[in-house]
């Protein structure tokens, strides 16, 4: 029996899988569901830490406390050594992250009915863009945390390579495949030769033609959509009485999942009080003040995210912003979202083009483009990536399970 598991610690969702005779099996982590949203809520009323959907539910029910989502985005940054505070208690981010990774392990072991001592953790091709030192720091921090919660052997695998292993287990002949894993925090790509025969080899270096990635994912689409649609309601882009623009840093923090809590610090409150006094459009800044007092930053980001997801199927959506004072029903459209995300989409496009160039592969030599990750649902992005390999067959994997399944296969191969 395997004692190794594959851990996909995602920006938005996490999974743990293992191989049970020959097949990857994903473990139930929350009420039988195989994903645990990467969310921690420190409930200050009850002095307990909650995880996943339960964490979001406690926060939305209005318990006093602190919510953390997108913790993976802290890895490799100076914010990692910081903390947030609630009810006089300091909550270091490193501790919150270790609690989450430990909880993932514990729940996986409960579901499997045995302990896991070895793990292959997925990692993006770049945790941090264009900075190998910080990128290595991110992996080292994750490894330290994994060891601190009880994993004795820890290995890493690029997330898109893991997705490739999952796809490879479903094919019957050789293909040249572009894997596109568009997650919550990063967009990751690998170009590989896959086949059932090659799958049996231990050393796959020759089969991997190129890897590439960029720190752009669903949380960035949320941010850009928020800045284009919702933040102006709270005063973003408005003026002070001296005609200068209201500083934007406040809105950037509030629109970025992993920095929302910074809007609640004492320093930020004092700044906001000044702004409110000097604002030309007081009603907007007052709305912002109410939102902050209500600790509703994550609630607002969730509404924007939900709207974004709706726009994957519909041409327009309505955000019911009923916690704003006064409540607002805000219509957003696909066209508005596309315009807001153009810059993100073109950066991802550049990443794929560079990868094809690095590999020395002509676009029409690619047989298949395999999409996984929740943000591969973003229409514009998916179309633009697919257009770079116009003759490739498009295959959609399990958007939330392919990486985990591939990591489980890799763990079985690496640790037996
Ligand atoms: N139908 C959809 N259309 C667009 N985006 C979606 C859809 N469903 C989910 N998402 C987005 O997908 C993201 C989560 O995807 P996923 O679970 O693959 O990320 P992750 O693995 O946690 O992140 P990463 O791999 O970058 O660390 C979120 O930003 C979510 O808003
Ligand atoms: Mg992922």
PDB file of N, CA, C and O in Angstrom, residues 263-323:
ATOM      1  N   UNK A 263      -6.485  46.401   4.403  1.00  0.00           N
ATOM      2  CA  UNK A 263      -7.419  47.531   4.438  1.00  0.00           C
ATOM      3  C   UNK A 263      -8.003  47.715   5.837  1.00  0.00           C
ATOM      4  O   UNK A 263      -8.655  48.715   6.113  1.00  0.00           O
ATOM      5  N   UNK A 264      -7.770  46.735   6.720  1.00  0.00           N
ATOM      6  CA  UNK A 264      -8.349  46.803   8.066  1.00  0.00           C
ATOM      7  C   UNK A 264      -7.355  47.264   9.135  1.00  0.00           C
ATOM      8  O   UNK A 264      -7.679  47.289  10.307  1.00  0.00           O
ATOM      9  N   UNK A 265      -6.135  47.584   8.728  1.00  0.00           N
ATOM     10  CA  UNK A 265      -5.141  47.975   9.738  1.00  0.00           C
ATOM     11  C   UNK A 265      -5.438  49.393  10.250  1.00  0.00           C
ATOM     12  O   UNK A 265      -6.150  50.173   9.610  1.00  0.00           O
ATOM     13  N   UNK A 266      -4.851  49.691  11.407  1.00  0.00           N
ATOM     14  CA  UNK A 266      -5.077  51.002  12.019  1.00  0.00           C
ATOM     15  C   UNK A 266      -4.583  52.124  11.098  1.00  0.00           C
ATOM     16  O   UNK A 266      -5.235  53.141  10.923  1.00  0.00           O
ATOM     17  N   UNK A 267      -3.409  51.872  10.499  1.00  0.00           N
ATOM     18  CA  UNK A 267      -2.818  52.870   9.602  1.00  0.00           C
ATOM     19  C   UNK A 267      -3.784  53.171   8.441  1.00  0.00           C
ATOM     20  O   UNK A 267      -4.010  54.342   8.098  1.00  0.00           O
ATOM     21  N   UNK A 268      -4.355  52.112   7.883  1.00  0.00           N
ATOM     22  CA  UNK A 268      -5.280  52.302   6.765  1.00  0.00           C
ATOM     23  C   UNK A 268      -6.527  53.051   7.216  1.00  0.00           C
ATOM     24  O   UNK A 268      -7.046  53.909   6.490  1.00  0.00           O
ATOM     25  N   UNK A 269      -6.996  52.772   8.430  1.00  0.00           N
ATOM     26  CA  UNK A 269      -8.195  53.468   8.945  1.00  0.00           C
ATOM     27  C   UNK A 269      -7.956  54.961   9.074  1.00  0.00           C
ATOM     28  O   UNK A 269      -8.824  55.772   8.745  1.00  0.00           O
ATOM     29  N   UNK A 270      -6.752  55.309   9.583  1.00  0.00           N
ATOM     30  CA  UNK A 270      -6.433  56.725   9.746  1.00  0.00           C
ATOM     31  C   UNK A 270      -6.387  57.433   8.403  1.00  0.00           C
ATOM     32  O   UNK A 270      -6.919  58.536   8.242  1.00  0.00           O
ATOM     33  N   UNK A 271      -5.766  56.768   7.421  1.00  0.00           N
ATOM     34  CA  UNK A 271      -5.697  57.335   6.065  1.00  0.00           C
ATOM     35  C   UNK A 271      -7.087  57.563   5.504  1.00  0.00           C
ATOM     36  O   UNK A 271      -7.382  58.582   4.896  1.00  0.00           O
ATOM     37  N   UNK A 272      -7.919  56.561   5.735  1.00  0.00           N
ATOM     38  CA  UNK A 272      -9.270  56.631   5.182  1.00  0.00           C
ATOM     39  C   UNK A 272     -10.057  57.785   5.810  1.00  0.00           C
ATOM     40  O   UNK A 272     -10.804  58.489   5.118  1.00  0.00           O
ATOM     41  N   UNK A 273      -9.845  57.990   7.110  1.00  0.00           N
ATOM     42  CA  UNK A 273     -10.537  59.095   7.786  1.00  0.00           C
ATOM     43  C   UNK A 273     -10.142  60.429   7.137  1.00  0.00           C
ATOM     44  O   UNK A 273     -10.991  61.304   6.904  1.00  0.00           O
ATOM     45  N   UNK A 274      -8.847  60.585   6.802  1.00  0.00           N
ATOM     46  CA  UNK A 274      -8.375  61.801   6.121  1.00  0.00           C
ATOM     47  C   UNK A 274      -9.038  61.957   4.757  1.00  0.00           C
ATOM     48  O   UNK A 274      -9.483  63.048   4.380  1.00  0.00           O
ATOM     49  N   UNK A 275      -9.062  60.844   4.033  1.00  0.00           N
ATOM     50  CA  UNK A 275      -9.638  60.878   2.685  1.00  0.00           C
ATOM     51  C   UNK A 275     -11.101  61.294   2.734  1.00  0.00           C
ATOM     52  O   UNK A 275     -11.562  62.093   1.933  1.00  0.00           O
ATOM     53  N   UNK A 276     -11.794  60.713   3.686  1.00  0.00           N
ATOM     54  CA  UNK A 276     -13.220  60.971   3.807  1.00  0.00           C
ATOM     55  C   UNK A 276     -13.468  62.470   4.016  1.00  0.00           C
ATOM     56  O   UNK A 276     -14.370  63.062   3.424  1.00  0.00           O
ATOM     57  N   UNK A 277     -12.606  63.080   4.815  1.00  0.00           N
ATOM     58  CA  UNK A 277     -12.747  64.500   5.092  1.00  0.00           C
ATOM     59  C   UNK A 277     -12.524  65.345   3.836  1.00  0.00           C
ATOM     60  O   UNK A 277     -13.212  66.317   3.592  1.00  0.00           O
ATOM     61  N   UNK A 278     -11.548  64.887   3.002  1.00  0.00           N
ATOM     62  CA  UNK A 278     -11.150  65.710   1.857  1.00  0.00           C
ATOM     63  C   UNK A 278     -11.832  65.331   0.546  1.00  0.00           C
ATOM     64  O   UNK A 278     -11.553  65.933  -0.493  1.00  0.00           O
ATOM     65  N   UNK A 279     -12.678  64.309   0.567  1.00  0.00           N
ATOM     66  CA  UNK A 279     -13.227  63.789  -0.693  1.00  0.00           C
ATOM     67  C   UNK A 279     -14.214  64.758  -1.319  1.00  0.00           C
ATOM     68  O   UNK A 279     -14.991  65.413  -0.626  1.00  0.00           O
ATOM     69  N   UNK A 280     -14.153  64.835  -2.655  1.00  0.00           N
ATOM     70  CA  UNK A 280     -15.138  65.647  -3.375  1.00  0.00           C
ATOM     71  C   UNK A 280     -16.468  64.902  -3.441  1.00  0.00           C
ATOM     72  O   UNK A 280     -17.526  65.520  -3.445  1.00  0.00           O
ATOM     73  N   UNK A 281     -16.406  63.562  -3.521  1.00  0.00           N
ATOM     74  CA  UNK A 281     -17.649  62.777  -3.567  1.00  0.00           C
ATOM     75  C   UNK A 281     -17.751  61.941  -2.287  1.00  0.00           C
ATOM     76  O   UNK A 281     -17.412  60.765  -2.267  1.00  0.00           O
ATOM     77  N   UNK A 282     -18.215  62.616  -1.251  1.00  0.00           N
ATOM     78  CA  UNK A 282     -18.228  62.022   0.082  1.00  0.00           C
ATOM     79  C   UNK A 282     -19.023  60.723   0.160  1.00  0.00           C
ATOM     80  O   UNK A 282     -18.655  59.815   0.901  1.00  0.00           O
ATOM     81  N   UNK A 283     -20.131  60.663  -0.616  1.00  0.00           N
ATOM     82  CA  UNK A 283     -20.995  59.482  -0.511  1.00  0.00           C
ATOM     83  C   UNK A 283     -20.228  58.202  -0.881  1.00  0.00           C
ATOM     84  O   UNK A 283     -20.406  57.159  -0.266  1.00  0.00           O
ATOM     85  N   UNK A 284     -19.324  58.314  -1.876  1.00  0.00           N
ATOM     86  CA  UNK A 284     -18.571  57.122  -2.301  1.00  0.00           C
ATOM     87  C   UNK A 284     -17.592  56.685  -1.219  1.00  0.00           C
ATOM     88  O   UNK A 284     -17.467  55.513  -0.907  1.00  0.00           O
ATOM     89  N   UNK A 285     -16.892  57.655  -0.645  1.00  0.00           N
ATOM     90  CA  UNK A 285     -15.916  57.325   0.394  1.00  0.00           C
ATOM     91  C   UNK A 285     -16.605  56.830   1.661  1.00  0.00           C
ATOM     92  O   UNK A 285     -16.084  55.983   2.378  1.00  0.00           O
ATOM     93  N   UNK A 286     -17.814  57.353   1.887  1.00  0.00           N
ATOM     94  CA  UNK A 286     -18.588  56.884   3.042  1.00  0.00           C
ATOM     95  C   UNK A 286     -18.968  55.405   2.857  1.00  0.00           C
ATOM     96  O   UNK A 286     -18.930  54.611   3.793  1.00  0.00           O
ATOM     97  N   UNK A 287     -19.302  55.061   1.619  1.00  0.00           N
ATOM     98  CA  UNK A 287     -19.610  53.668   1.288  1.00  0.00           C
ATOM     99  C   UNK A 287     -18.399  52.773   1.558  1.00  0.00           C
ATOM    100  O   UNK A 287     -18.521  51.675   2.088  1.00  0.00           O
ATOM    101  N   UNK A 288     -17.229  53.294   1.188  1.00  0.00           N
ATOM    102  CA  UNK A 288     -15.992  52.545   1.436  1.00  0.00           C
ATOM    103  C   UNK A 288     -15.786  52.361   2.942  1.00  0.00           C
ATOM    104  O   UNK A 288     -15.498  51.261   3.422  1.00  0.00           O
ATOM    105  N   UNK A 289     -15.964  53.468   3.672  1.00  0.00           N
ATOM    106  CA  UNK A 289     -15.804  53.408   5.135  1.00  0.00           C
ATOM    107  C   UNK A 289     -16.744  52.369   5.760  1.00  0.00           C
ATOM    108  O   UNK A 289     -16.338  51.569   6.599  1.00  0.00           O
ATOM    109  N   UNK A 290     -17.991  52.358   5.297  1.00  0.00           N
ATOM    110  CA  UNK A 290     -18.959  51.384   5.837  1.00  0.00           C
ATOM    111  C   UNK A 290     -18.517  49.950   5.535  1.00  0.00           C
ATOM    112  O   UNK A 290     -18.637  49.067   6.384  1.00  0.00           O
ATOM    113  N   UNK A 291     -18.022  49.744   4.311  1.00  0.00           N
ATOM    114  CA  UNK A 291     -17.580  48.411   3.905  1.00  0.00           C
ATOM    115  C   UNK A 291     -16.439  47.926   4.802  1.00  0.00           C
ATOM    116  O   UNK A 291     -16.406  46.769   5.235  1.00  0.00           O
ATOM    117  N   UNK A 292     -15.508  48.847   5.077  1.00  0.00           N
ATOM    118  CA  UNK A 292     -14.372  48.490   5.929  1.00  0.00           C
ATOM    119  C   UNK A 292     -14.844  48.208   7.355  1.00  0.00           C
ATOM    120  O   UNK A 292     -14.454  47.219   7.967  1.00  0.00           O
ATOM    121  N   UNK A 293     -15.721  49.077   7.880  1.00  0.00           N
ATOM    122  CA  UNK A 293     -16.233  48.872   9.247  1.00  0.00           C
ATOM    123  C   UNK A 293     -16.931  47.519   9.354  1.00  0.00           C
ATOM    124  O   UNK A 293     -16.893  46.863  10.385  1.00  0.00           O
ATOM    125  N   UNK A 294     -17.570  47.141   8.271  1.00  0.00           N
ATOM    126  CA  UNK A 294     -18.326  45.891   8.201  1.00  0.00           C
ATOM    127  C   UNK A 294     -17.403  44.691   7.908  1.00  0.00           C
ATOM    128  O   UNK A 294     -17.861  43.554   7.861  1.00  0.00           O
ATOM    129  N   UNK A 295     -16.104  44.927   7.708  1.00  0.00           N
ATOM    130  CA  UNK A 295     -15.138  43.873   7.344  1.00  0.00           C
ATOM    131  C   UNK A 295     -15.656  43.052   6.145  1.00  0.00           C
ATOM    132  O   UNK A 295     -15.568  41.831   6.126  1.00  0.00           O
ATOM    133  N   UNK A 296     -16.212  43.766   5.175  1.00  0.00           N
ATOM    134  CA  UNK A 296     -16.887  43.080   4.073  1.00  0.00           C
ATOM    135  C   UNK A 296     -16.030  43.007   2.804  1.00  0.00           C
ATOM    136  O   UNK A 296     -16.546  42.727   1.729  1.00  0.00           O
ATOM    137  N   UNK A 297     -14.722  43.228   2.935  1.00  0.00           N
ATOM    138  CA  UNK A 297     -13.854  43.190   1.754  1.00  0.00           C
ATOM    139  C   UNK A 297     -13.882  41.857   1.023  1.00  0.00           C
ATOM    140  O   UNK A 297     -13.959  41.812  -0.207  1.00  0.00           O
ATOM    141  N   UNK A 298     -13.823  40.765   1.769  1.00  0.00           N
ATOM    142  CA  UNK A 298     -13.860  39.442   1.124  1.00  0.00           C
ATOM    143  C   UNK A 298     -15.242  39.144   0.542  1.00  0.00           C
ATOM    144  O   UNK A 298     -15.355  38.505  -0.495  1.00  0.00           O
ATOM    145  N   UNK A 299     -16.260  39.629   1.225  1.00  0.00           N
ATOM    146  CA  UNK A 299     -17.615  39.454   0.673  1.00  0.00           C
ATOM    147  C   UNK A 299     -17.698  40.129  -0.706  1.00  0.00           C
ATOM    148  O   UNK A 299     -18.202  39.537  -1.671  1.00  0.00           O
ATOM    149  N   UNK A 300     -17.149  41.342  -0.794  1.00  0.00           N
ATOM    150  CA  UNK A 300     -17.210  42.068  -2.062  1.00  0.00           C
ATOM    151  C   UNK A 300     -16.422  41.317  -3.150  1.00  0.00           C
ATOM    152  O   UNK A 300     -16.895  41.153  -4.280  1.00  0.00           O
ATOM    153  N   UNK A 301     -15.231  40.833  -2.771  1.00  0.00           N
ATOM    154  CA  UNK A 301     -14.414  40.095  -3.744  1.00  0.00           C
ATOM    155  C   UNK A 301     -15.121  38.824  -4.202  1.00  0.00           C
ATOM    156  O   UNK A 301     -15.027  38.429  -5.367  1.00  0.00           O
ATOM    157  N   UNK A 302     -15.842  38.196  -3.294  1.00  0.00           N
ATOM    158  CA  UNK A 302     -16.597  36.989  -3.666  1.00  0.00           C
ATOM    159  C   UNK A 302     -17.701  37.310  -4.675  1.00  0.00           C
ATOM    160  O   UNK A 302     -17.960  36.530  -5.593  1.00  0.00           O
ATOM    161  N   UNK A 303     -18.354  38.472  -4.496  1.00  0.00           N
ATOM    162  CA  UNK A 303     -19.410  38.860  -5.457  1.00  0.00           C
ATOM    163  C   UNK A 303     -18.801  39.075  -6.837  1.00  0.00           C
ATOM    164  O   UNK A 303     -19.362  38.672  -7.851  1.00  0.00           O
ATOM    165  N   UNK A 304     -17.636  39.733  -6.869  1.00  0.00           N
ATOM    166  CA  UNK A 304     -16.975  39.996  -8.149  1.00  0.00           C
ATOM    167  C   UNK A 304     -16.575  38.667  -8.794  1.00  0.00           C
ATOM    168  O   UNK A 304     -16.800  38.445  -9.992  1.00  0.00           O
ATOM    169  N   UNK A 305     -16.010  37.766  -7.986  1.00  0.00           N
ATOM    170  CA  UNK A 305     -15.589  36.463  -8.529  1.00  0.00           C
ATOM    171  C   UNK A 305     -16.786  35.704  -9.106  1.00  0.00           C
ATOM    172  O   UNK A 305     -16.711  35.137 -10.199  1.00  0.00           O
ATOM    173  N   UNK A 306     -17.884  35.728  -8.361  1.00  0.00           N
ATOM    174  CA  UNK A 306     -19.091  35.040  -8.831  1.00  0.00           C
ATOM    175  C   UNK A 306     -19.569  35.641 -10.153  1.00  0.00           C
ATOM    176  O   UNK A 306     -19.955  34.922 -11.068  1.00  0.00           O
ATOM    177  N   UNK A 307     -19.508  36.965 -10.247  1.00  0.00           N
ATOM    178  CA  UNK A 307     -19.891  37.646 -11.485  1.00  0.00           C
ATOM    179  C   UNK A 307     -18.985  37.229 -12.637  1.00  0.00           C
ATOM    180  O   UNK A 307     -19.449  36.935 -13.742  1.00  0.00           O
ATOM    181  N   UNK A 308     -17.692  37.168 -12.371  1.00  0.00           N
ATOM    182  CA  UNK A 308     -16.726  36.738 -13.391  1.00  0.00           C
ATOM    183  C   UNK A 308     -17.068  35.342 -13.894  1.00  0.00           C
ATOM    184  O   UNK A 308     -17.071  35.088 -15.104  1.00  0.00           O
ATOM    185  N   UNK A 309     -17.356  34.443 -12.961  1.00  0.00           N
ATOM    186  CA  UNK A 309     -17.682  33.059 -13.350  1.00  0.00           C
ATOM    187  C   UNK A 309     -18.966  33.034 -14.186  1.00  0.00           C
ATOM    188  O   UNK A 309     -19.038  32.327 -15.197  1.00  0.00           O
ATOM    189  N   UNK A 310     -19.949  33.851 -13.804  1.00  0.00           N
ATOM    190  CA  UNK A 310     -21.195  33.914 -14.599  1.00  0.00           C
ATOM    191  C   UNK A 310     -20.899  34.345 -16.033  1.00  0.00           C
ATOM    192  O   UNK A 310     -21.525  33.866 -16.976  1.00  0.00           O
ATOM    193  N   UNK A 311     -19.931  35.260 -16.193  1.00  0.00           N
ATOM    194  CA  UNK A 311     -19.619  35.774 -17.536  1.00  0.00           C
ATOM    195  C   UNK A 311     -18.934  34.727 -18.419  1.00  0.00           C
ATOM    196  O   UNK A 311     -18.761  34.949 -19.612  1.00  0.00           O
ATOM    197  N   UNK A 312     -18.557  33.590 -17.855  1.00  0.00           N
ATOM    198  CA  UNK A 312     -18.024  32.513 -18.695  1.00  0.00           C
ATOM    199  C   UNK A 312     -19.131  31.901 -19.545  1.00  0.00           C
ATOM    200  O   UNK A 312     -18.867  31.359 -20.614  1.00  0.00           O
ATOM    201  N   UNK A 313     -20.373  31.992 -19.058  1.00  0.00           N
ATOM    202  CA  UNK A 313     -21.498  31.441 -19.825  1.00  0.00           C
ATOM    203  C   UNK A 313     -22.411  32.522 -20.383  1.00  0.00           C
ATOM    204  O   UNK A 313     -22.977  32.355 -21.451  1.00  0.00           O
ATOM    205  N   UNK A 314     -22.569  33.601 -19.637  1.00  0.00           N
ATOM    206  CA  UNK A 314     -23.550  34.623 -20.024  1.00  0.00           C
ATOM    207  C   UNK A 314     -22.847  35.870 -20.539  1.00  0.00           C
ATOM    208  O   UNK A 314     -21.680  36.114 -20.233  1.00  0.00           O
ATOM    209  N   UNK A 315     -23.570  36.664 -21.318  1.00  0.00           N
ATOM    210  CA  UNK A 315     -23.028  37.919 -21.854  1.00  0.00           C
ATOM    211  C   UNK A 315     -23.056  39.025 -20.807  1.00  0.00           C
ATOM    212  O   UNK A 315     -22.345  40.002 -20.909  1.00  0.00           O
ATOM    213  N   UNK A 316     -23.957  38.875 -19.821  1.00  0.00           N
ATOM    214  CA  UNK A 316     -23.984  39.857 -18.738  1.00  0.00           C
ATOM    215  C   UNK A 316     -24.411  39.213 -17.426  1.00  0.00           C
ATOM    216  O   UNK A 316     -24.938  38.111 -17.431  1.00  0.00           O
ATOM    217  N   UNK A 317     -24.126  39.908 -16.350  1.00  0.00           N
ATOM    218  CA  UNK A 317     -24.480  39.386 -15.032  1.00  0.00           C
ATOM    219  C   UNK A 317     -24.778  40.572 -14.121  1.00  0.00           C
ATOM    220  O   UNK A 317     -24.353  41.700 -14.402  1.00  0.00           O
ATOM    221  N   UNK A 318     -25.525  40.323 -13.060  1.00  0.00           N
ATOM    222  CA  UNK A 318     -25.834  41.389 -12.112  1.00  0.00           C
ATOM    223  C   UNK A 318     -25.221  41.039 -10.756  1.00  0.00           C
ATOM    224  O   UNK A 318     -25.410  39.936 -10.247  1.00  0.00           O
ATOM    225  N   UNK A 319     -24.435  41.954 -10.214  1.00  0.00           N
ATOM    226  CA  UNK A 319     -23.879  41.772  -8.873  1.00  0.00           C
ATOM    227  C   UNK A 319     -24.853  42.405  -7.880  1.00  0.00           C
ATOM    228  O   UNK A 319     -25.113  43.608  -7.955  1.00  0.00           O
ATOM    229  N   UNK A 320     -25.383  41.577  -6.999  1.00  0.00           N
ATOM    230  CA  UNK A 320     -26.313  42.076  -5.975  1.00  0.00           C
ATOM    231  C   UNK A 320     -25.490  42.548  -4.777  1.00  0.00           C
ATOM    232  O   UNK A 320     -25.179  41.767  -3.890  1.00  0.00           O
ATOM    233  N   UNK A 321     -25.127  43.812  -4.791  1.00  0.00           N
ATOM    234  CA  UNK A 321     -24.246  44.331  -3.736  1.00  0.00           C
ATOM    235  C   UNK A 321     -25.093  44.864  -2.586  1.00  0.00           C
ATOM    236  O   UNK A 321     -25.130  46.074  -2.311  1.00  0.00           O
ATOM    237  N   UNK A 322     -25.763  43.931  -1.910  1.00  0.00           N
ATOM    238  CA  UNK A 322     -26.752  44.346  -0.901  1.00  0.00           C
ATOM    239  C   UNK A 322     -26.129  44.709   0.442  1.00  0.00           C
ATOM    240  O   UNK A 322     -26.818  45.193   1.322  1.00  0.00           O
ATOM    241  N   UNK A 323     -24.816  44.478   0.574  1.00  0.00           N
ATOM    242  CA  UNK A 323     -24.194  44.930   1.827  1.00  0.00           C
ATOM    243  C   UNK A 323     -23.588  46.324   1.699  1.00  0.00           C
ATOM    244  O   UNK A 323     -23.056  46.856   2.662  1.00  0.00           O
TER     245      UNK A 323
END
